[in-house]
Amino acid sequence: EAGVTQSPTHLIKTRGQQATLRCSPISGHTSVYWYQQALGLGLQFLLWYDEGEERNRGNFPPRFSGRQFPNYSSELNVNALELEDSALYLCASSRSQGRNTEAFFGQGTRLTVV
Amino acid sequence: GQSLEQPSEVTAVEGAIVQINCTYQTSGFYGLSWYQQHDGGAPTFLSYNALDGLEETGRFSSFLSRSDSYGYLLLQELQMKDSASYFCAVEQAGTALIFGKGTTLSVSS
């Protein structure tokens, strides 16, 4: 069974541009989560999608947005890129959220803003 | 809001036992999870505690005290391959897993 896949693995953008990151969840998983992992800051929650709807978002500005498609894949869009957006962006998937819902992570997209 | 505190770094030698503590403040608490992340890799699930007490999975055990809002991950018979970052994460109503900043474990020979 394929795990969570993310693309691209690396992305270099200039300040002010837009970035689009993609995630395919494990088959049968309907929930997709996005996290930002900047150096020394752990995993910071960005967005949670389930059944095509945004269920919750973390403490990030509106220029971080995304969507979930009917096949449960998801994309994260970051507009007006800033230097501090440089980080590893991790996607995770799980079955619809309940208790003890194990999240499975992809390898991440390394975004560098120059 | 939510907050989790865990030590930033821990060092130990092969064969030793190490405990990584995690304290949390949150509402609508369901349970505490632990994840392991090797350098450059994806975080992977280690354990989950919803009830007070100790859960054992091989060399790793995890403990939770809901009344103290405290948990720990215990790693026994440490091996070099255990060098990684370890994250505690709270599972709560209506939101995704919220992670701590992680503890970097360095195991030396």
mmCIF file of C-alpha atoms in Angstrom:
data_model
loop_
_atom_site.group_PDB
_atom_site.id
_atom_site.type_symbol
_atom_site.label_atom_id
_atom_site.label_comp_id
_atom_site.label_asym_id
_atom_site.label_seq_id
_atom_site.Cartn_x
_atom_site.Cartn_y
_atom_site.Cartn_z
ATOM 1 C CA GLU A 1 0.000 0.000 0.000
ATOM 2 C CA ALA A 2 1.388 3.384 -0.996
ATOM 3 C CA GLY A 3 2.066 5.855 1.773
ATOM 4 C CA VAL A 4 1.393 9.570 1.787
ATOM 5 C CA THR A 5 3.092 11.180 -1.188
ATOM 6 C CA GLN A 6 4.019 14.810 -1.539
ATOM 7 C CA SER A 7 5.266 16.793 -4.493
ATOM 8 C CA PRO A 8 7.529 18.423 -5.268
ATOM 9 C CA THR A 9 10.231 17.317 -2.840
ATOM 10 C CA HIS A 10 12.030 20.634 -3.174
ATOM 11 C CA LEU A 11 10.777 24.023 -4.295
ATOM 12 C CA ILE A 12 12.665 27.282 -4.654
ATOM 13 C CA LYS A 13 10.712 30.499 -5.012
ATOM 14 C CA THR A 14 11.466 34.182 -4.789
ATOM 15 C CA ARG A 15 9.873 36.521 -2.298
ATOM 16 C CA GLY A 16 6.404 37.633 -3.363
ATOM 17 C CA GLN A 17 5.740 34.599 -5.570
ATOM 18 C CA GLN A 18 3.156 31.893 -4.951
ATOM 19 C CA ALA A 19 3.883 28.266 -4.121
ATOM 20 C CA THR A 20 1.637 25.243 -4.599
ATOM 21 C CA LEU A 21 2.352 22.026 -2.732
ATOM 22 C CA ARG A 22 0.524 18.763 -3.334
ATOM 23 C CA CYS A 23 -0.352 15.766 -1.210
ATOM 24 C CA SER A 24 -1.906 12.380 -1.934
ATOM 25 C CA PRO A 25 -3.198 10.582 1.153
ATOM 26 C CA ILE A 26 -3.178 6.884 1.841
ATOM 27 C CA SER A 27 -6.025 5.117 0.094
ATOM 28 C CA GLY A 28 -9.097 5.105 2.331
ATOM 29 C CA HIS A 29 -8.002 8.115 4.357
ATOM 30 C CA THR A 30 -10.325 11.097 4.176
ATOM 31 C CA SER A 31 -8.519 13.510 6.482
ATOM 32 C CA VAL A 32 -5.491 15.494 5.357
ATOM 33 C CA TYR A 33 -3.406 17.710 7.608
ATOM 34 C CA TRP A 34 -0.738 20.242 6.714
ATOM 35 C CA TYR A 35 2.087 21.198 9.044
ATOM 36 C CA GLN A 36 4.976 23.623 8.758
ATOM 37 C CA GLN A 37 8.273 22.532 10.256
ATOM 38 C CA ALA A 38 10.720 25.409 10.504
ATOM 39 C CA LEU A 39 14.055 24.954 12.200
ATOM 40 C CA GLY A 40 13.675 24.664 15.957
ATOM 41 C CA LEU A 41 9.922 25.237 15.951
ATOM 42 C CA GLY A 42 8.584 21.716 15.788
ATOM 43 C CA LEU A 43 5.534 20.892 13.731
ATOM 44 C CA GLN A 44 3.136 23.811 13.563
ATOM 45 C CA PHE A 45 -0.411 22.994 12.510
ATOM 46 C CA LEU A 46 -1.573 24.778 9.370
ATOM 47 C CA LEU A 47 -4.765 23.232 7.994
ATOM 48 C CA TRP A 48 -7.027 20.222 8.353
ATOM 49 C CA TYR A 49 -9.307 18.982 5.585
ATOM 50 C CA ASP A 50 -11.832 16.191 5.849
ATOM 51 C CA GLU A 51 -14.357 15.050 3.267
ATOM 52 C CA GLY A 52 -13.528 18.050 1.095
ATOM 53 C CA GLU A 53 -14.142 20.632 3.791
ATOM 54 C CA GLU A 54 -11.729 22.759 5.778
ATOM 55 C CA ARG A 55 -12.303 21.651 9.381
ATOM 56 C CA ASN A 56 -9.787 23.771 11.219
ATOM 57 C CA ARG A 57 -6.805 26.015 10.646
ATOM 58 C CA GLY A 58 -3.851 26.969 12.775
ATOM 59 C CA ASN A 59 -2.556 30.394 13.636
ATOM 60 C CA PHE A 60 -1.300 31.335 10.169
ATOM 61 C CA PRO A 61 -2.209 34.309 7.968
ATOM 62 C CA PRO A 62 -4.837 33.961 5.201
ATOM 63 C CA ARG A 63 -2.166 33.809 2.507
ATOM 64 C CA PHE A 64 -1.819 30.178 3.565
ATOM 65 C CA SER A 65 -4.752 28.369 2.020
ATOM 66 C CA GLY A 66 -5.602 25.081 0.442
ATOM 67 C CA ARG A 67 -8.242 22.698 -0.688
ATOM 68 C CA GLN A 68 -9.133 19.041 -0.782
ATOM 69 C CA PHE A 69 -10.287 17.400 -3.965
ATOM 70 C CA PRO A 70 -13.007 14.740 -4.379
ATOM 71 C CA ASN A 71 -10.322 12.028 -4.439
ATOM 72 C CA TYR A 72 -9.120 13.359 -1.040
ATOM 73 C CA SER A 73 -5.822 14.648 -2.378
ATOM 74 C CA SER A 74 -4.976 18.129 -1.260
ATOM 75 C CA GLU A 75 -2.951 21.149 -2.175
ATOM 76 C CA LEU A 76 -1.505 23.900 -0.049
ATOM 77 C CA ASN A 77 -1.102 27.349 -1.548
ATOM 78 C CA VAL A 78 1.123 30.007 -0.084
ATOM 79 C CA ASN A 79 0.719 33.459 -1.608
ATOM 80 C CA ALA A 80 3.005 36.471 -1.362
ATOM 81 C CA LEU A 81 5.900 34.352 -0.146
ATOM 82 C CA GLU A 82 8.099 35.734 2.594
ATOM 83 C CA LEU A 83 11.607 34.642 3.535
ATOM 84 C CA GLU A 84 10.347 33.195 6.812
ATOM 85 C CA ASP A 85 8.062 30.820 4.916
ATOM 86 C CA SER A 86 11.155 28.740 4.162
ATOM 87 C CA ALA A 87 10.500 25.432 5.892
ATOM 88 C CA LEU A 88 9.628 21.787 5.458
ATOM 89 C CA TYR A 89 5.924 21.400 4.759
ATOM 90 C CA LEU A 90 4.556 18.075 5.907
ATOM 91 C CA CYS A 91 1.287 16.507 4.911
ATOM 92 C CA ALA A 92 -0.337 13.765 6.941
ATOM 93 C CA SER A 93 -3.438 11.687 6.428
ATOM 94 C CA SER A 94 -5.699 9.619 8.642
ATOM 95 C CA ARG A 95 -9.059 7.959 8.606
ATOM 96 C CA SER A 96 -11.822 10.381 9.554
ATOM 97 C CA GLN A 97 -10.857 11.855 12.885
ATOM 98 C CA GLY A 98 -11.812 9.934 15.960
ATOM 99 C CA ARG A 99 -9.921 9.028 19.093
ATOM 100 C CA ASN A 100 -6.495 7.489 18.688
ATOM 101 C CA THR A 101 -6.391 8.421 15.058
ATOM 102 C CA GLU A 102 -2.857 7.693 13.905
ATOM 103 C CA ALA A 103 -1.544 10.224 11.417
ATOM 104 C CA PHE A 104 0.708 9.020 8.602
ATOM 105 C CA PHE A 105 3.144 11.576 7.270
ATOM 106 C CA GLY A 106 4.683 12.138 3.874
ATOM 107 C CA GLN A 107 8.345 12.984 3.358
ATOM 108 C CA GLY A 108 7.541 16.664 2.989
ATOM 109 C CA THR A 109 8.239 19.479 0.563
ATOM 110 C CA ARG A 110 11.253 21.614 1.330
ATOM 111 C CA LEU A 111 10.313 25.183 0.379
ATOM 112 C CA THR A 112 13.079 27.727 0.100
ATOM 113 C CA VAL A 113 12.203 31.375 -0.404
ATOM 114 C CA VAL A 114 15.034 33.571 -1.653
ATOM 115 C CA GLY B 1 -4.982 27.834 23.489
ATOM 116 C CA GLN B 2 -2.813 24.790 23.661
ATOM 117 C CA SER B 3 0.784 24.462 24.747
ATOM 118 C CA LEU B 4 3.174 21.555 25.134
ATOM 119 C CA GLU B 5 6.552 21.591 26.818
ATOM 120 C CA GLN B 6 9.303 19.032 26.320
ATOM 121 C CA PRO B 7 13.083 19.254 26.687
ATOM 122 C CA SER B 8 14.915 20.390 23.580
ATOM 123 C CA GLU B 9 17.792 17.917 23.839
ATOM 124 C CA VAL B 10 18.682 14.695 25.618
ATOM 125 C CA THR B 11 21.899 12.705 25.339
ATOM 126 C CA ALA B 12 22.552 9.124 26.387
ATOM 127 C CA VAL B 13 24.802 6.160 25.666
ATOM 128 C CA GLU B 14 23.966 2.867 24.011
ATOM 129 C CA GLY B 15 22.205 0.455 26.317
ATOM 130 C CA ALA B 16 20.977 3.160 28.659
ATOM 131 C CA ILE B 17 17.419 4.188 29.519
ATOM 132 C CA VAL B 18 16.129 7.669 28.769
ATOM 133 C CA GLN B 19 12.881 9.407 29.665
ATOM 134 C CA ILE B 20 11.466 12.303 27.652
ATOM 135 C CA ASN B 21 8.876 14.312 29.535
ATOM 136 C CA CYS B 22 5.976 16.267 28.129
ATOM 137 C CA THR B 23 3.619 18.616 29.924
ATOM 138 C CA TYR B 24 0.600 20.071 28.209
ATOM 139 C CA GLN B 25 -2.170 22.605 28.605
ATOM 140 C CA THR B 26 -5.222 22.111 26.485
ATOM 141 C CA SER B 27 -8.980 21.770 26.536
ATOM 142 C CA GLY B 28 -11.064 18.917 25.195
ATOM 143 C CA PHE B 29 -8.168 16.530 25.739
ATOM 144 C CA TYR B 30 -8.520 13.064 24.256
ATOM 145 C CA GLY B 31 -5.038 11.629 24.472
ATOM 146 C CA LEU B 32 -1.295 12.025 24.096
ATOM 147 C CA SER B 33 0.678 10.620 21.177
ATOM 148 C CA TRP B 34 4.389 10.261 20.538
ATOM 149 C CA TYR B 35 6.088 10.470 17.152
ATOM 150 C CA GLN B 36 9.660 9.818 16.067
ATOM 151 C CA GLN B 37 11.393 11.715 13.276
ATOM 152 C CA HIS B 38 14.807 10.849 11.926
ATOM 153 C CA ASP B 39 16.801 13.605 10.261
ATOM 154 C CA GLY B 40 15.261 14.359 6.881
ATOM 155 C CA GLY B 41 12.508 11.822 7.355
ATOM 156 C CA ALA B 42 8.791 11.744 7.967
ATOM 157 C CA PRO B 43 7.466 11.625 11.526
ATOM 158 C CA THR B 44 6.235 8.139 12.439
ATOM 159 C CA PHE B 45 3.785 7.116 15.124
ATOM 160 C CA LEU B 46 5.172 5.462 18.259
ATOM 161 C CA SER B 47 2.426 5.310 20.870
ATOM 162 C CA TYR B 48 -0.820 6.723 22.205
ATOM 163 C CA ASN B 49 -2.232 7.089 25.721
ATOM 164 C CA ALA B 50 -5.811 8.043 26.449
ATOM 165 C CA LEU B 51 -5.998 6.665 29.980
ATOM 166 C CA ASP B 52 -3.692 7.081 32.956
ATOM 167 C CA GLY B 53 -0.904 4.574 33.134
ATOM 168 C CA LEU B 54 1.828 2.931 31.185
ATOM 169 C CA GLU B 55 1.621 1.515 27.654
ATOM 170 C CA GLU B 56 4.479 -0.738 26.590
ATOM 171 C CA THR B 57 5.546 -1.495 23.041
ATOM 172 C CA GLY B 58 8.817 -3.357 22.899
ATOM 173 C CA ARG B 59 11.691 -1.161 24.048
ATOM 174 C CA PHE B 60 9.447 1.912 24.145
ATOM 175 C CA SER B 61 6.873 2.737 26.806
ATOM 176 C CA SER B 62 4.655 5.761 27.232
ATOM 177 C CA PHE B 63 2.984 7.060 30.361
ATOM 178 C CA LEU B 64 0.132 9.478 30.960
ATOM 179 C CA SER B 65 -1.233 11.240 34.020
ATOM 180 C CA ARG B 66 -4.320 13.192 33.022
ATOM 181 C CA SER B 67 -4.655 14.831 36.427
ATOM 182 C CA ASP B 68 -1.111 16.220 36.136
ATOM 183 C CA SER B 69 -1.362 16.996 32.385
ATOM 184 C CA TYR B 70 1.894 15.101 32.050
ATOM 185 C CA GLY B 71 3.280 12.240 30.081
ATOM 186 C CA TYR B 72 6.593 10.706 29.192
ATOM 187 C CA LEU B 73 8.206 8.438 26.660
ATOM 188 C CA LEU B 74 10.622 5.864 28.046
ATOM 189 C CA LEU B 75 13.204 4.344 25.757
ATOM 190 C CA GLN B 76 15.103 1.319 27.038
ATOM 191 C CA GLU B 77 18.183 -0.503 25.774
ATOM 192 C CA LEU B 78 19.070 2.480 23.651
ATOM 193 C CA GLN B 79 20.567 1.870 20.236
ATOM 194 C CA MET B 80 22.370 4.228 17.885
ATOM 195 C CA LYS B 81 19.391 4.092 15.528
ATOM 196 C CA ASP B 82 17.230 5.673 18.261
ATOM 197 C CA SER B 83 19.015 8.989 17.639
ATOM 198 C CA ALA B 84 16.164 11.116 16.332
ATOM 199 C CA SER B 85 13.697 13.806 17.314
ATOM 200 C CA TYR B 86 10.746 12.795 19.466
ATOM 201 C CA PHE B 87 7.523 14.766 19.542
ATOM 202 C CA CYS B 88 4.640 14.581 21.938
ATOM 203 C CA ALA B 89 1.290 15.582 20.488
ATOM 204 C CA VAL B 90 -2.107 16.174 22.049
ATOM 205 C CA GLU B 91 -5.230 14.793 20.473
ATOM 206 C CA GLN B 92 -8.221 16.948 21.276
ATOM 207 C CA ALA B 93 -11.753 17.591 20.164
ATOM 208 C CA GLY B 94 -12.298 19.399 16.901
ATOM 209 C CA THR B 95 -8.751 19.932 15.755
ATOM 210 C CA ALA B 96 -5.725 18.210 14.362
ATOM 211 C CA LEU B 97 -2.875 16.837 16.441
ATOM 212 C CA ILE B 98 -0.965 19.652 18.111
ATOM 213 C CA PHE B 99 2.739 18.914 18.461
ATOM 214 C CA GLY B 100 5.394 20.010 20.883
ATOM 215 C CA LYS B 101 8.666 21.462 19.615
ATOM 216 C CA GLY B 102 10.400 18.119 19.847
ATOM 217 C CA THR B 103 13.270 16.594 21.785
ATOM 218 C CA THR B 104 16.466 15.715 19.963
ATOM 219 C CA LEU B 105 17.907 12.479 21.336
ATOM 220 C CA SER B 106 21.566 11.771 20.665
ATOM 221 C CA VAL B 107 22.799 8.267 21.442
ATOM 222 C CA SER B 108 26.529 7.699 21.565
ATOM 223 C CA SER B 109 28.572 4.521 21.785
#
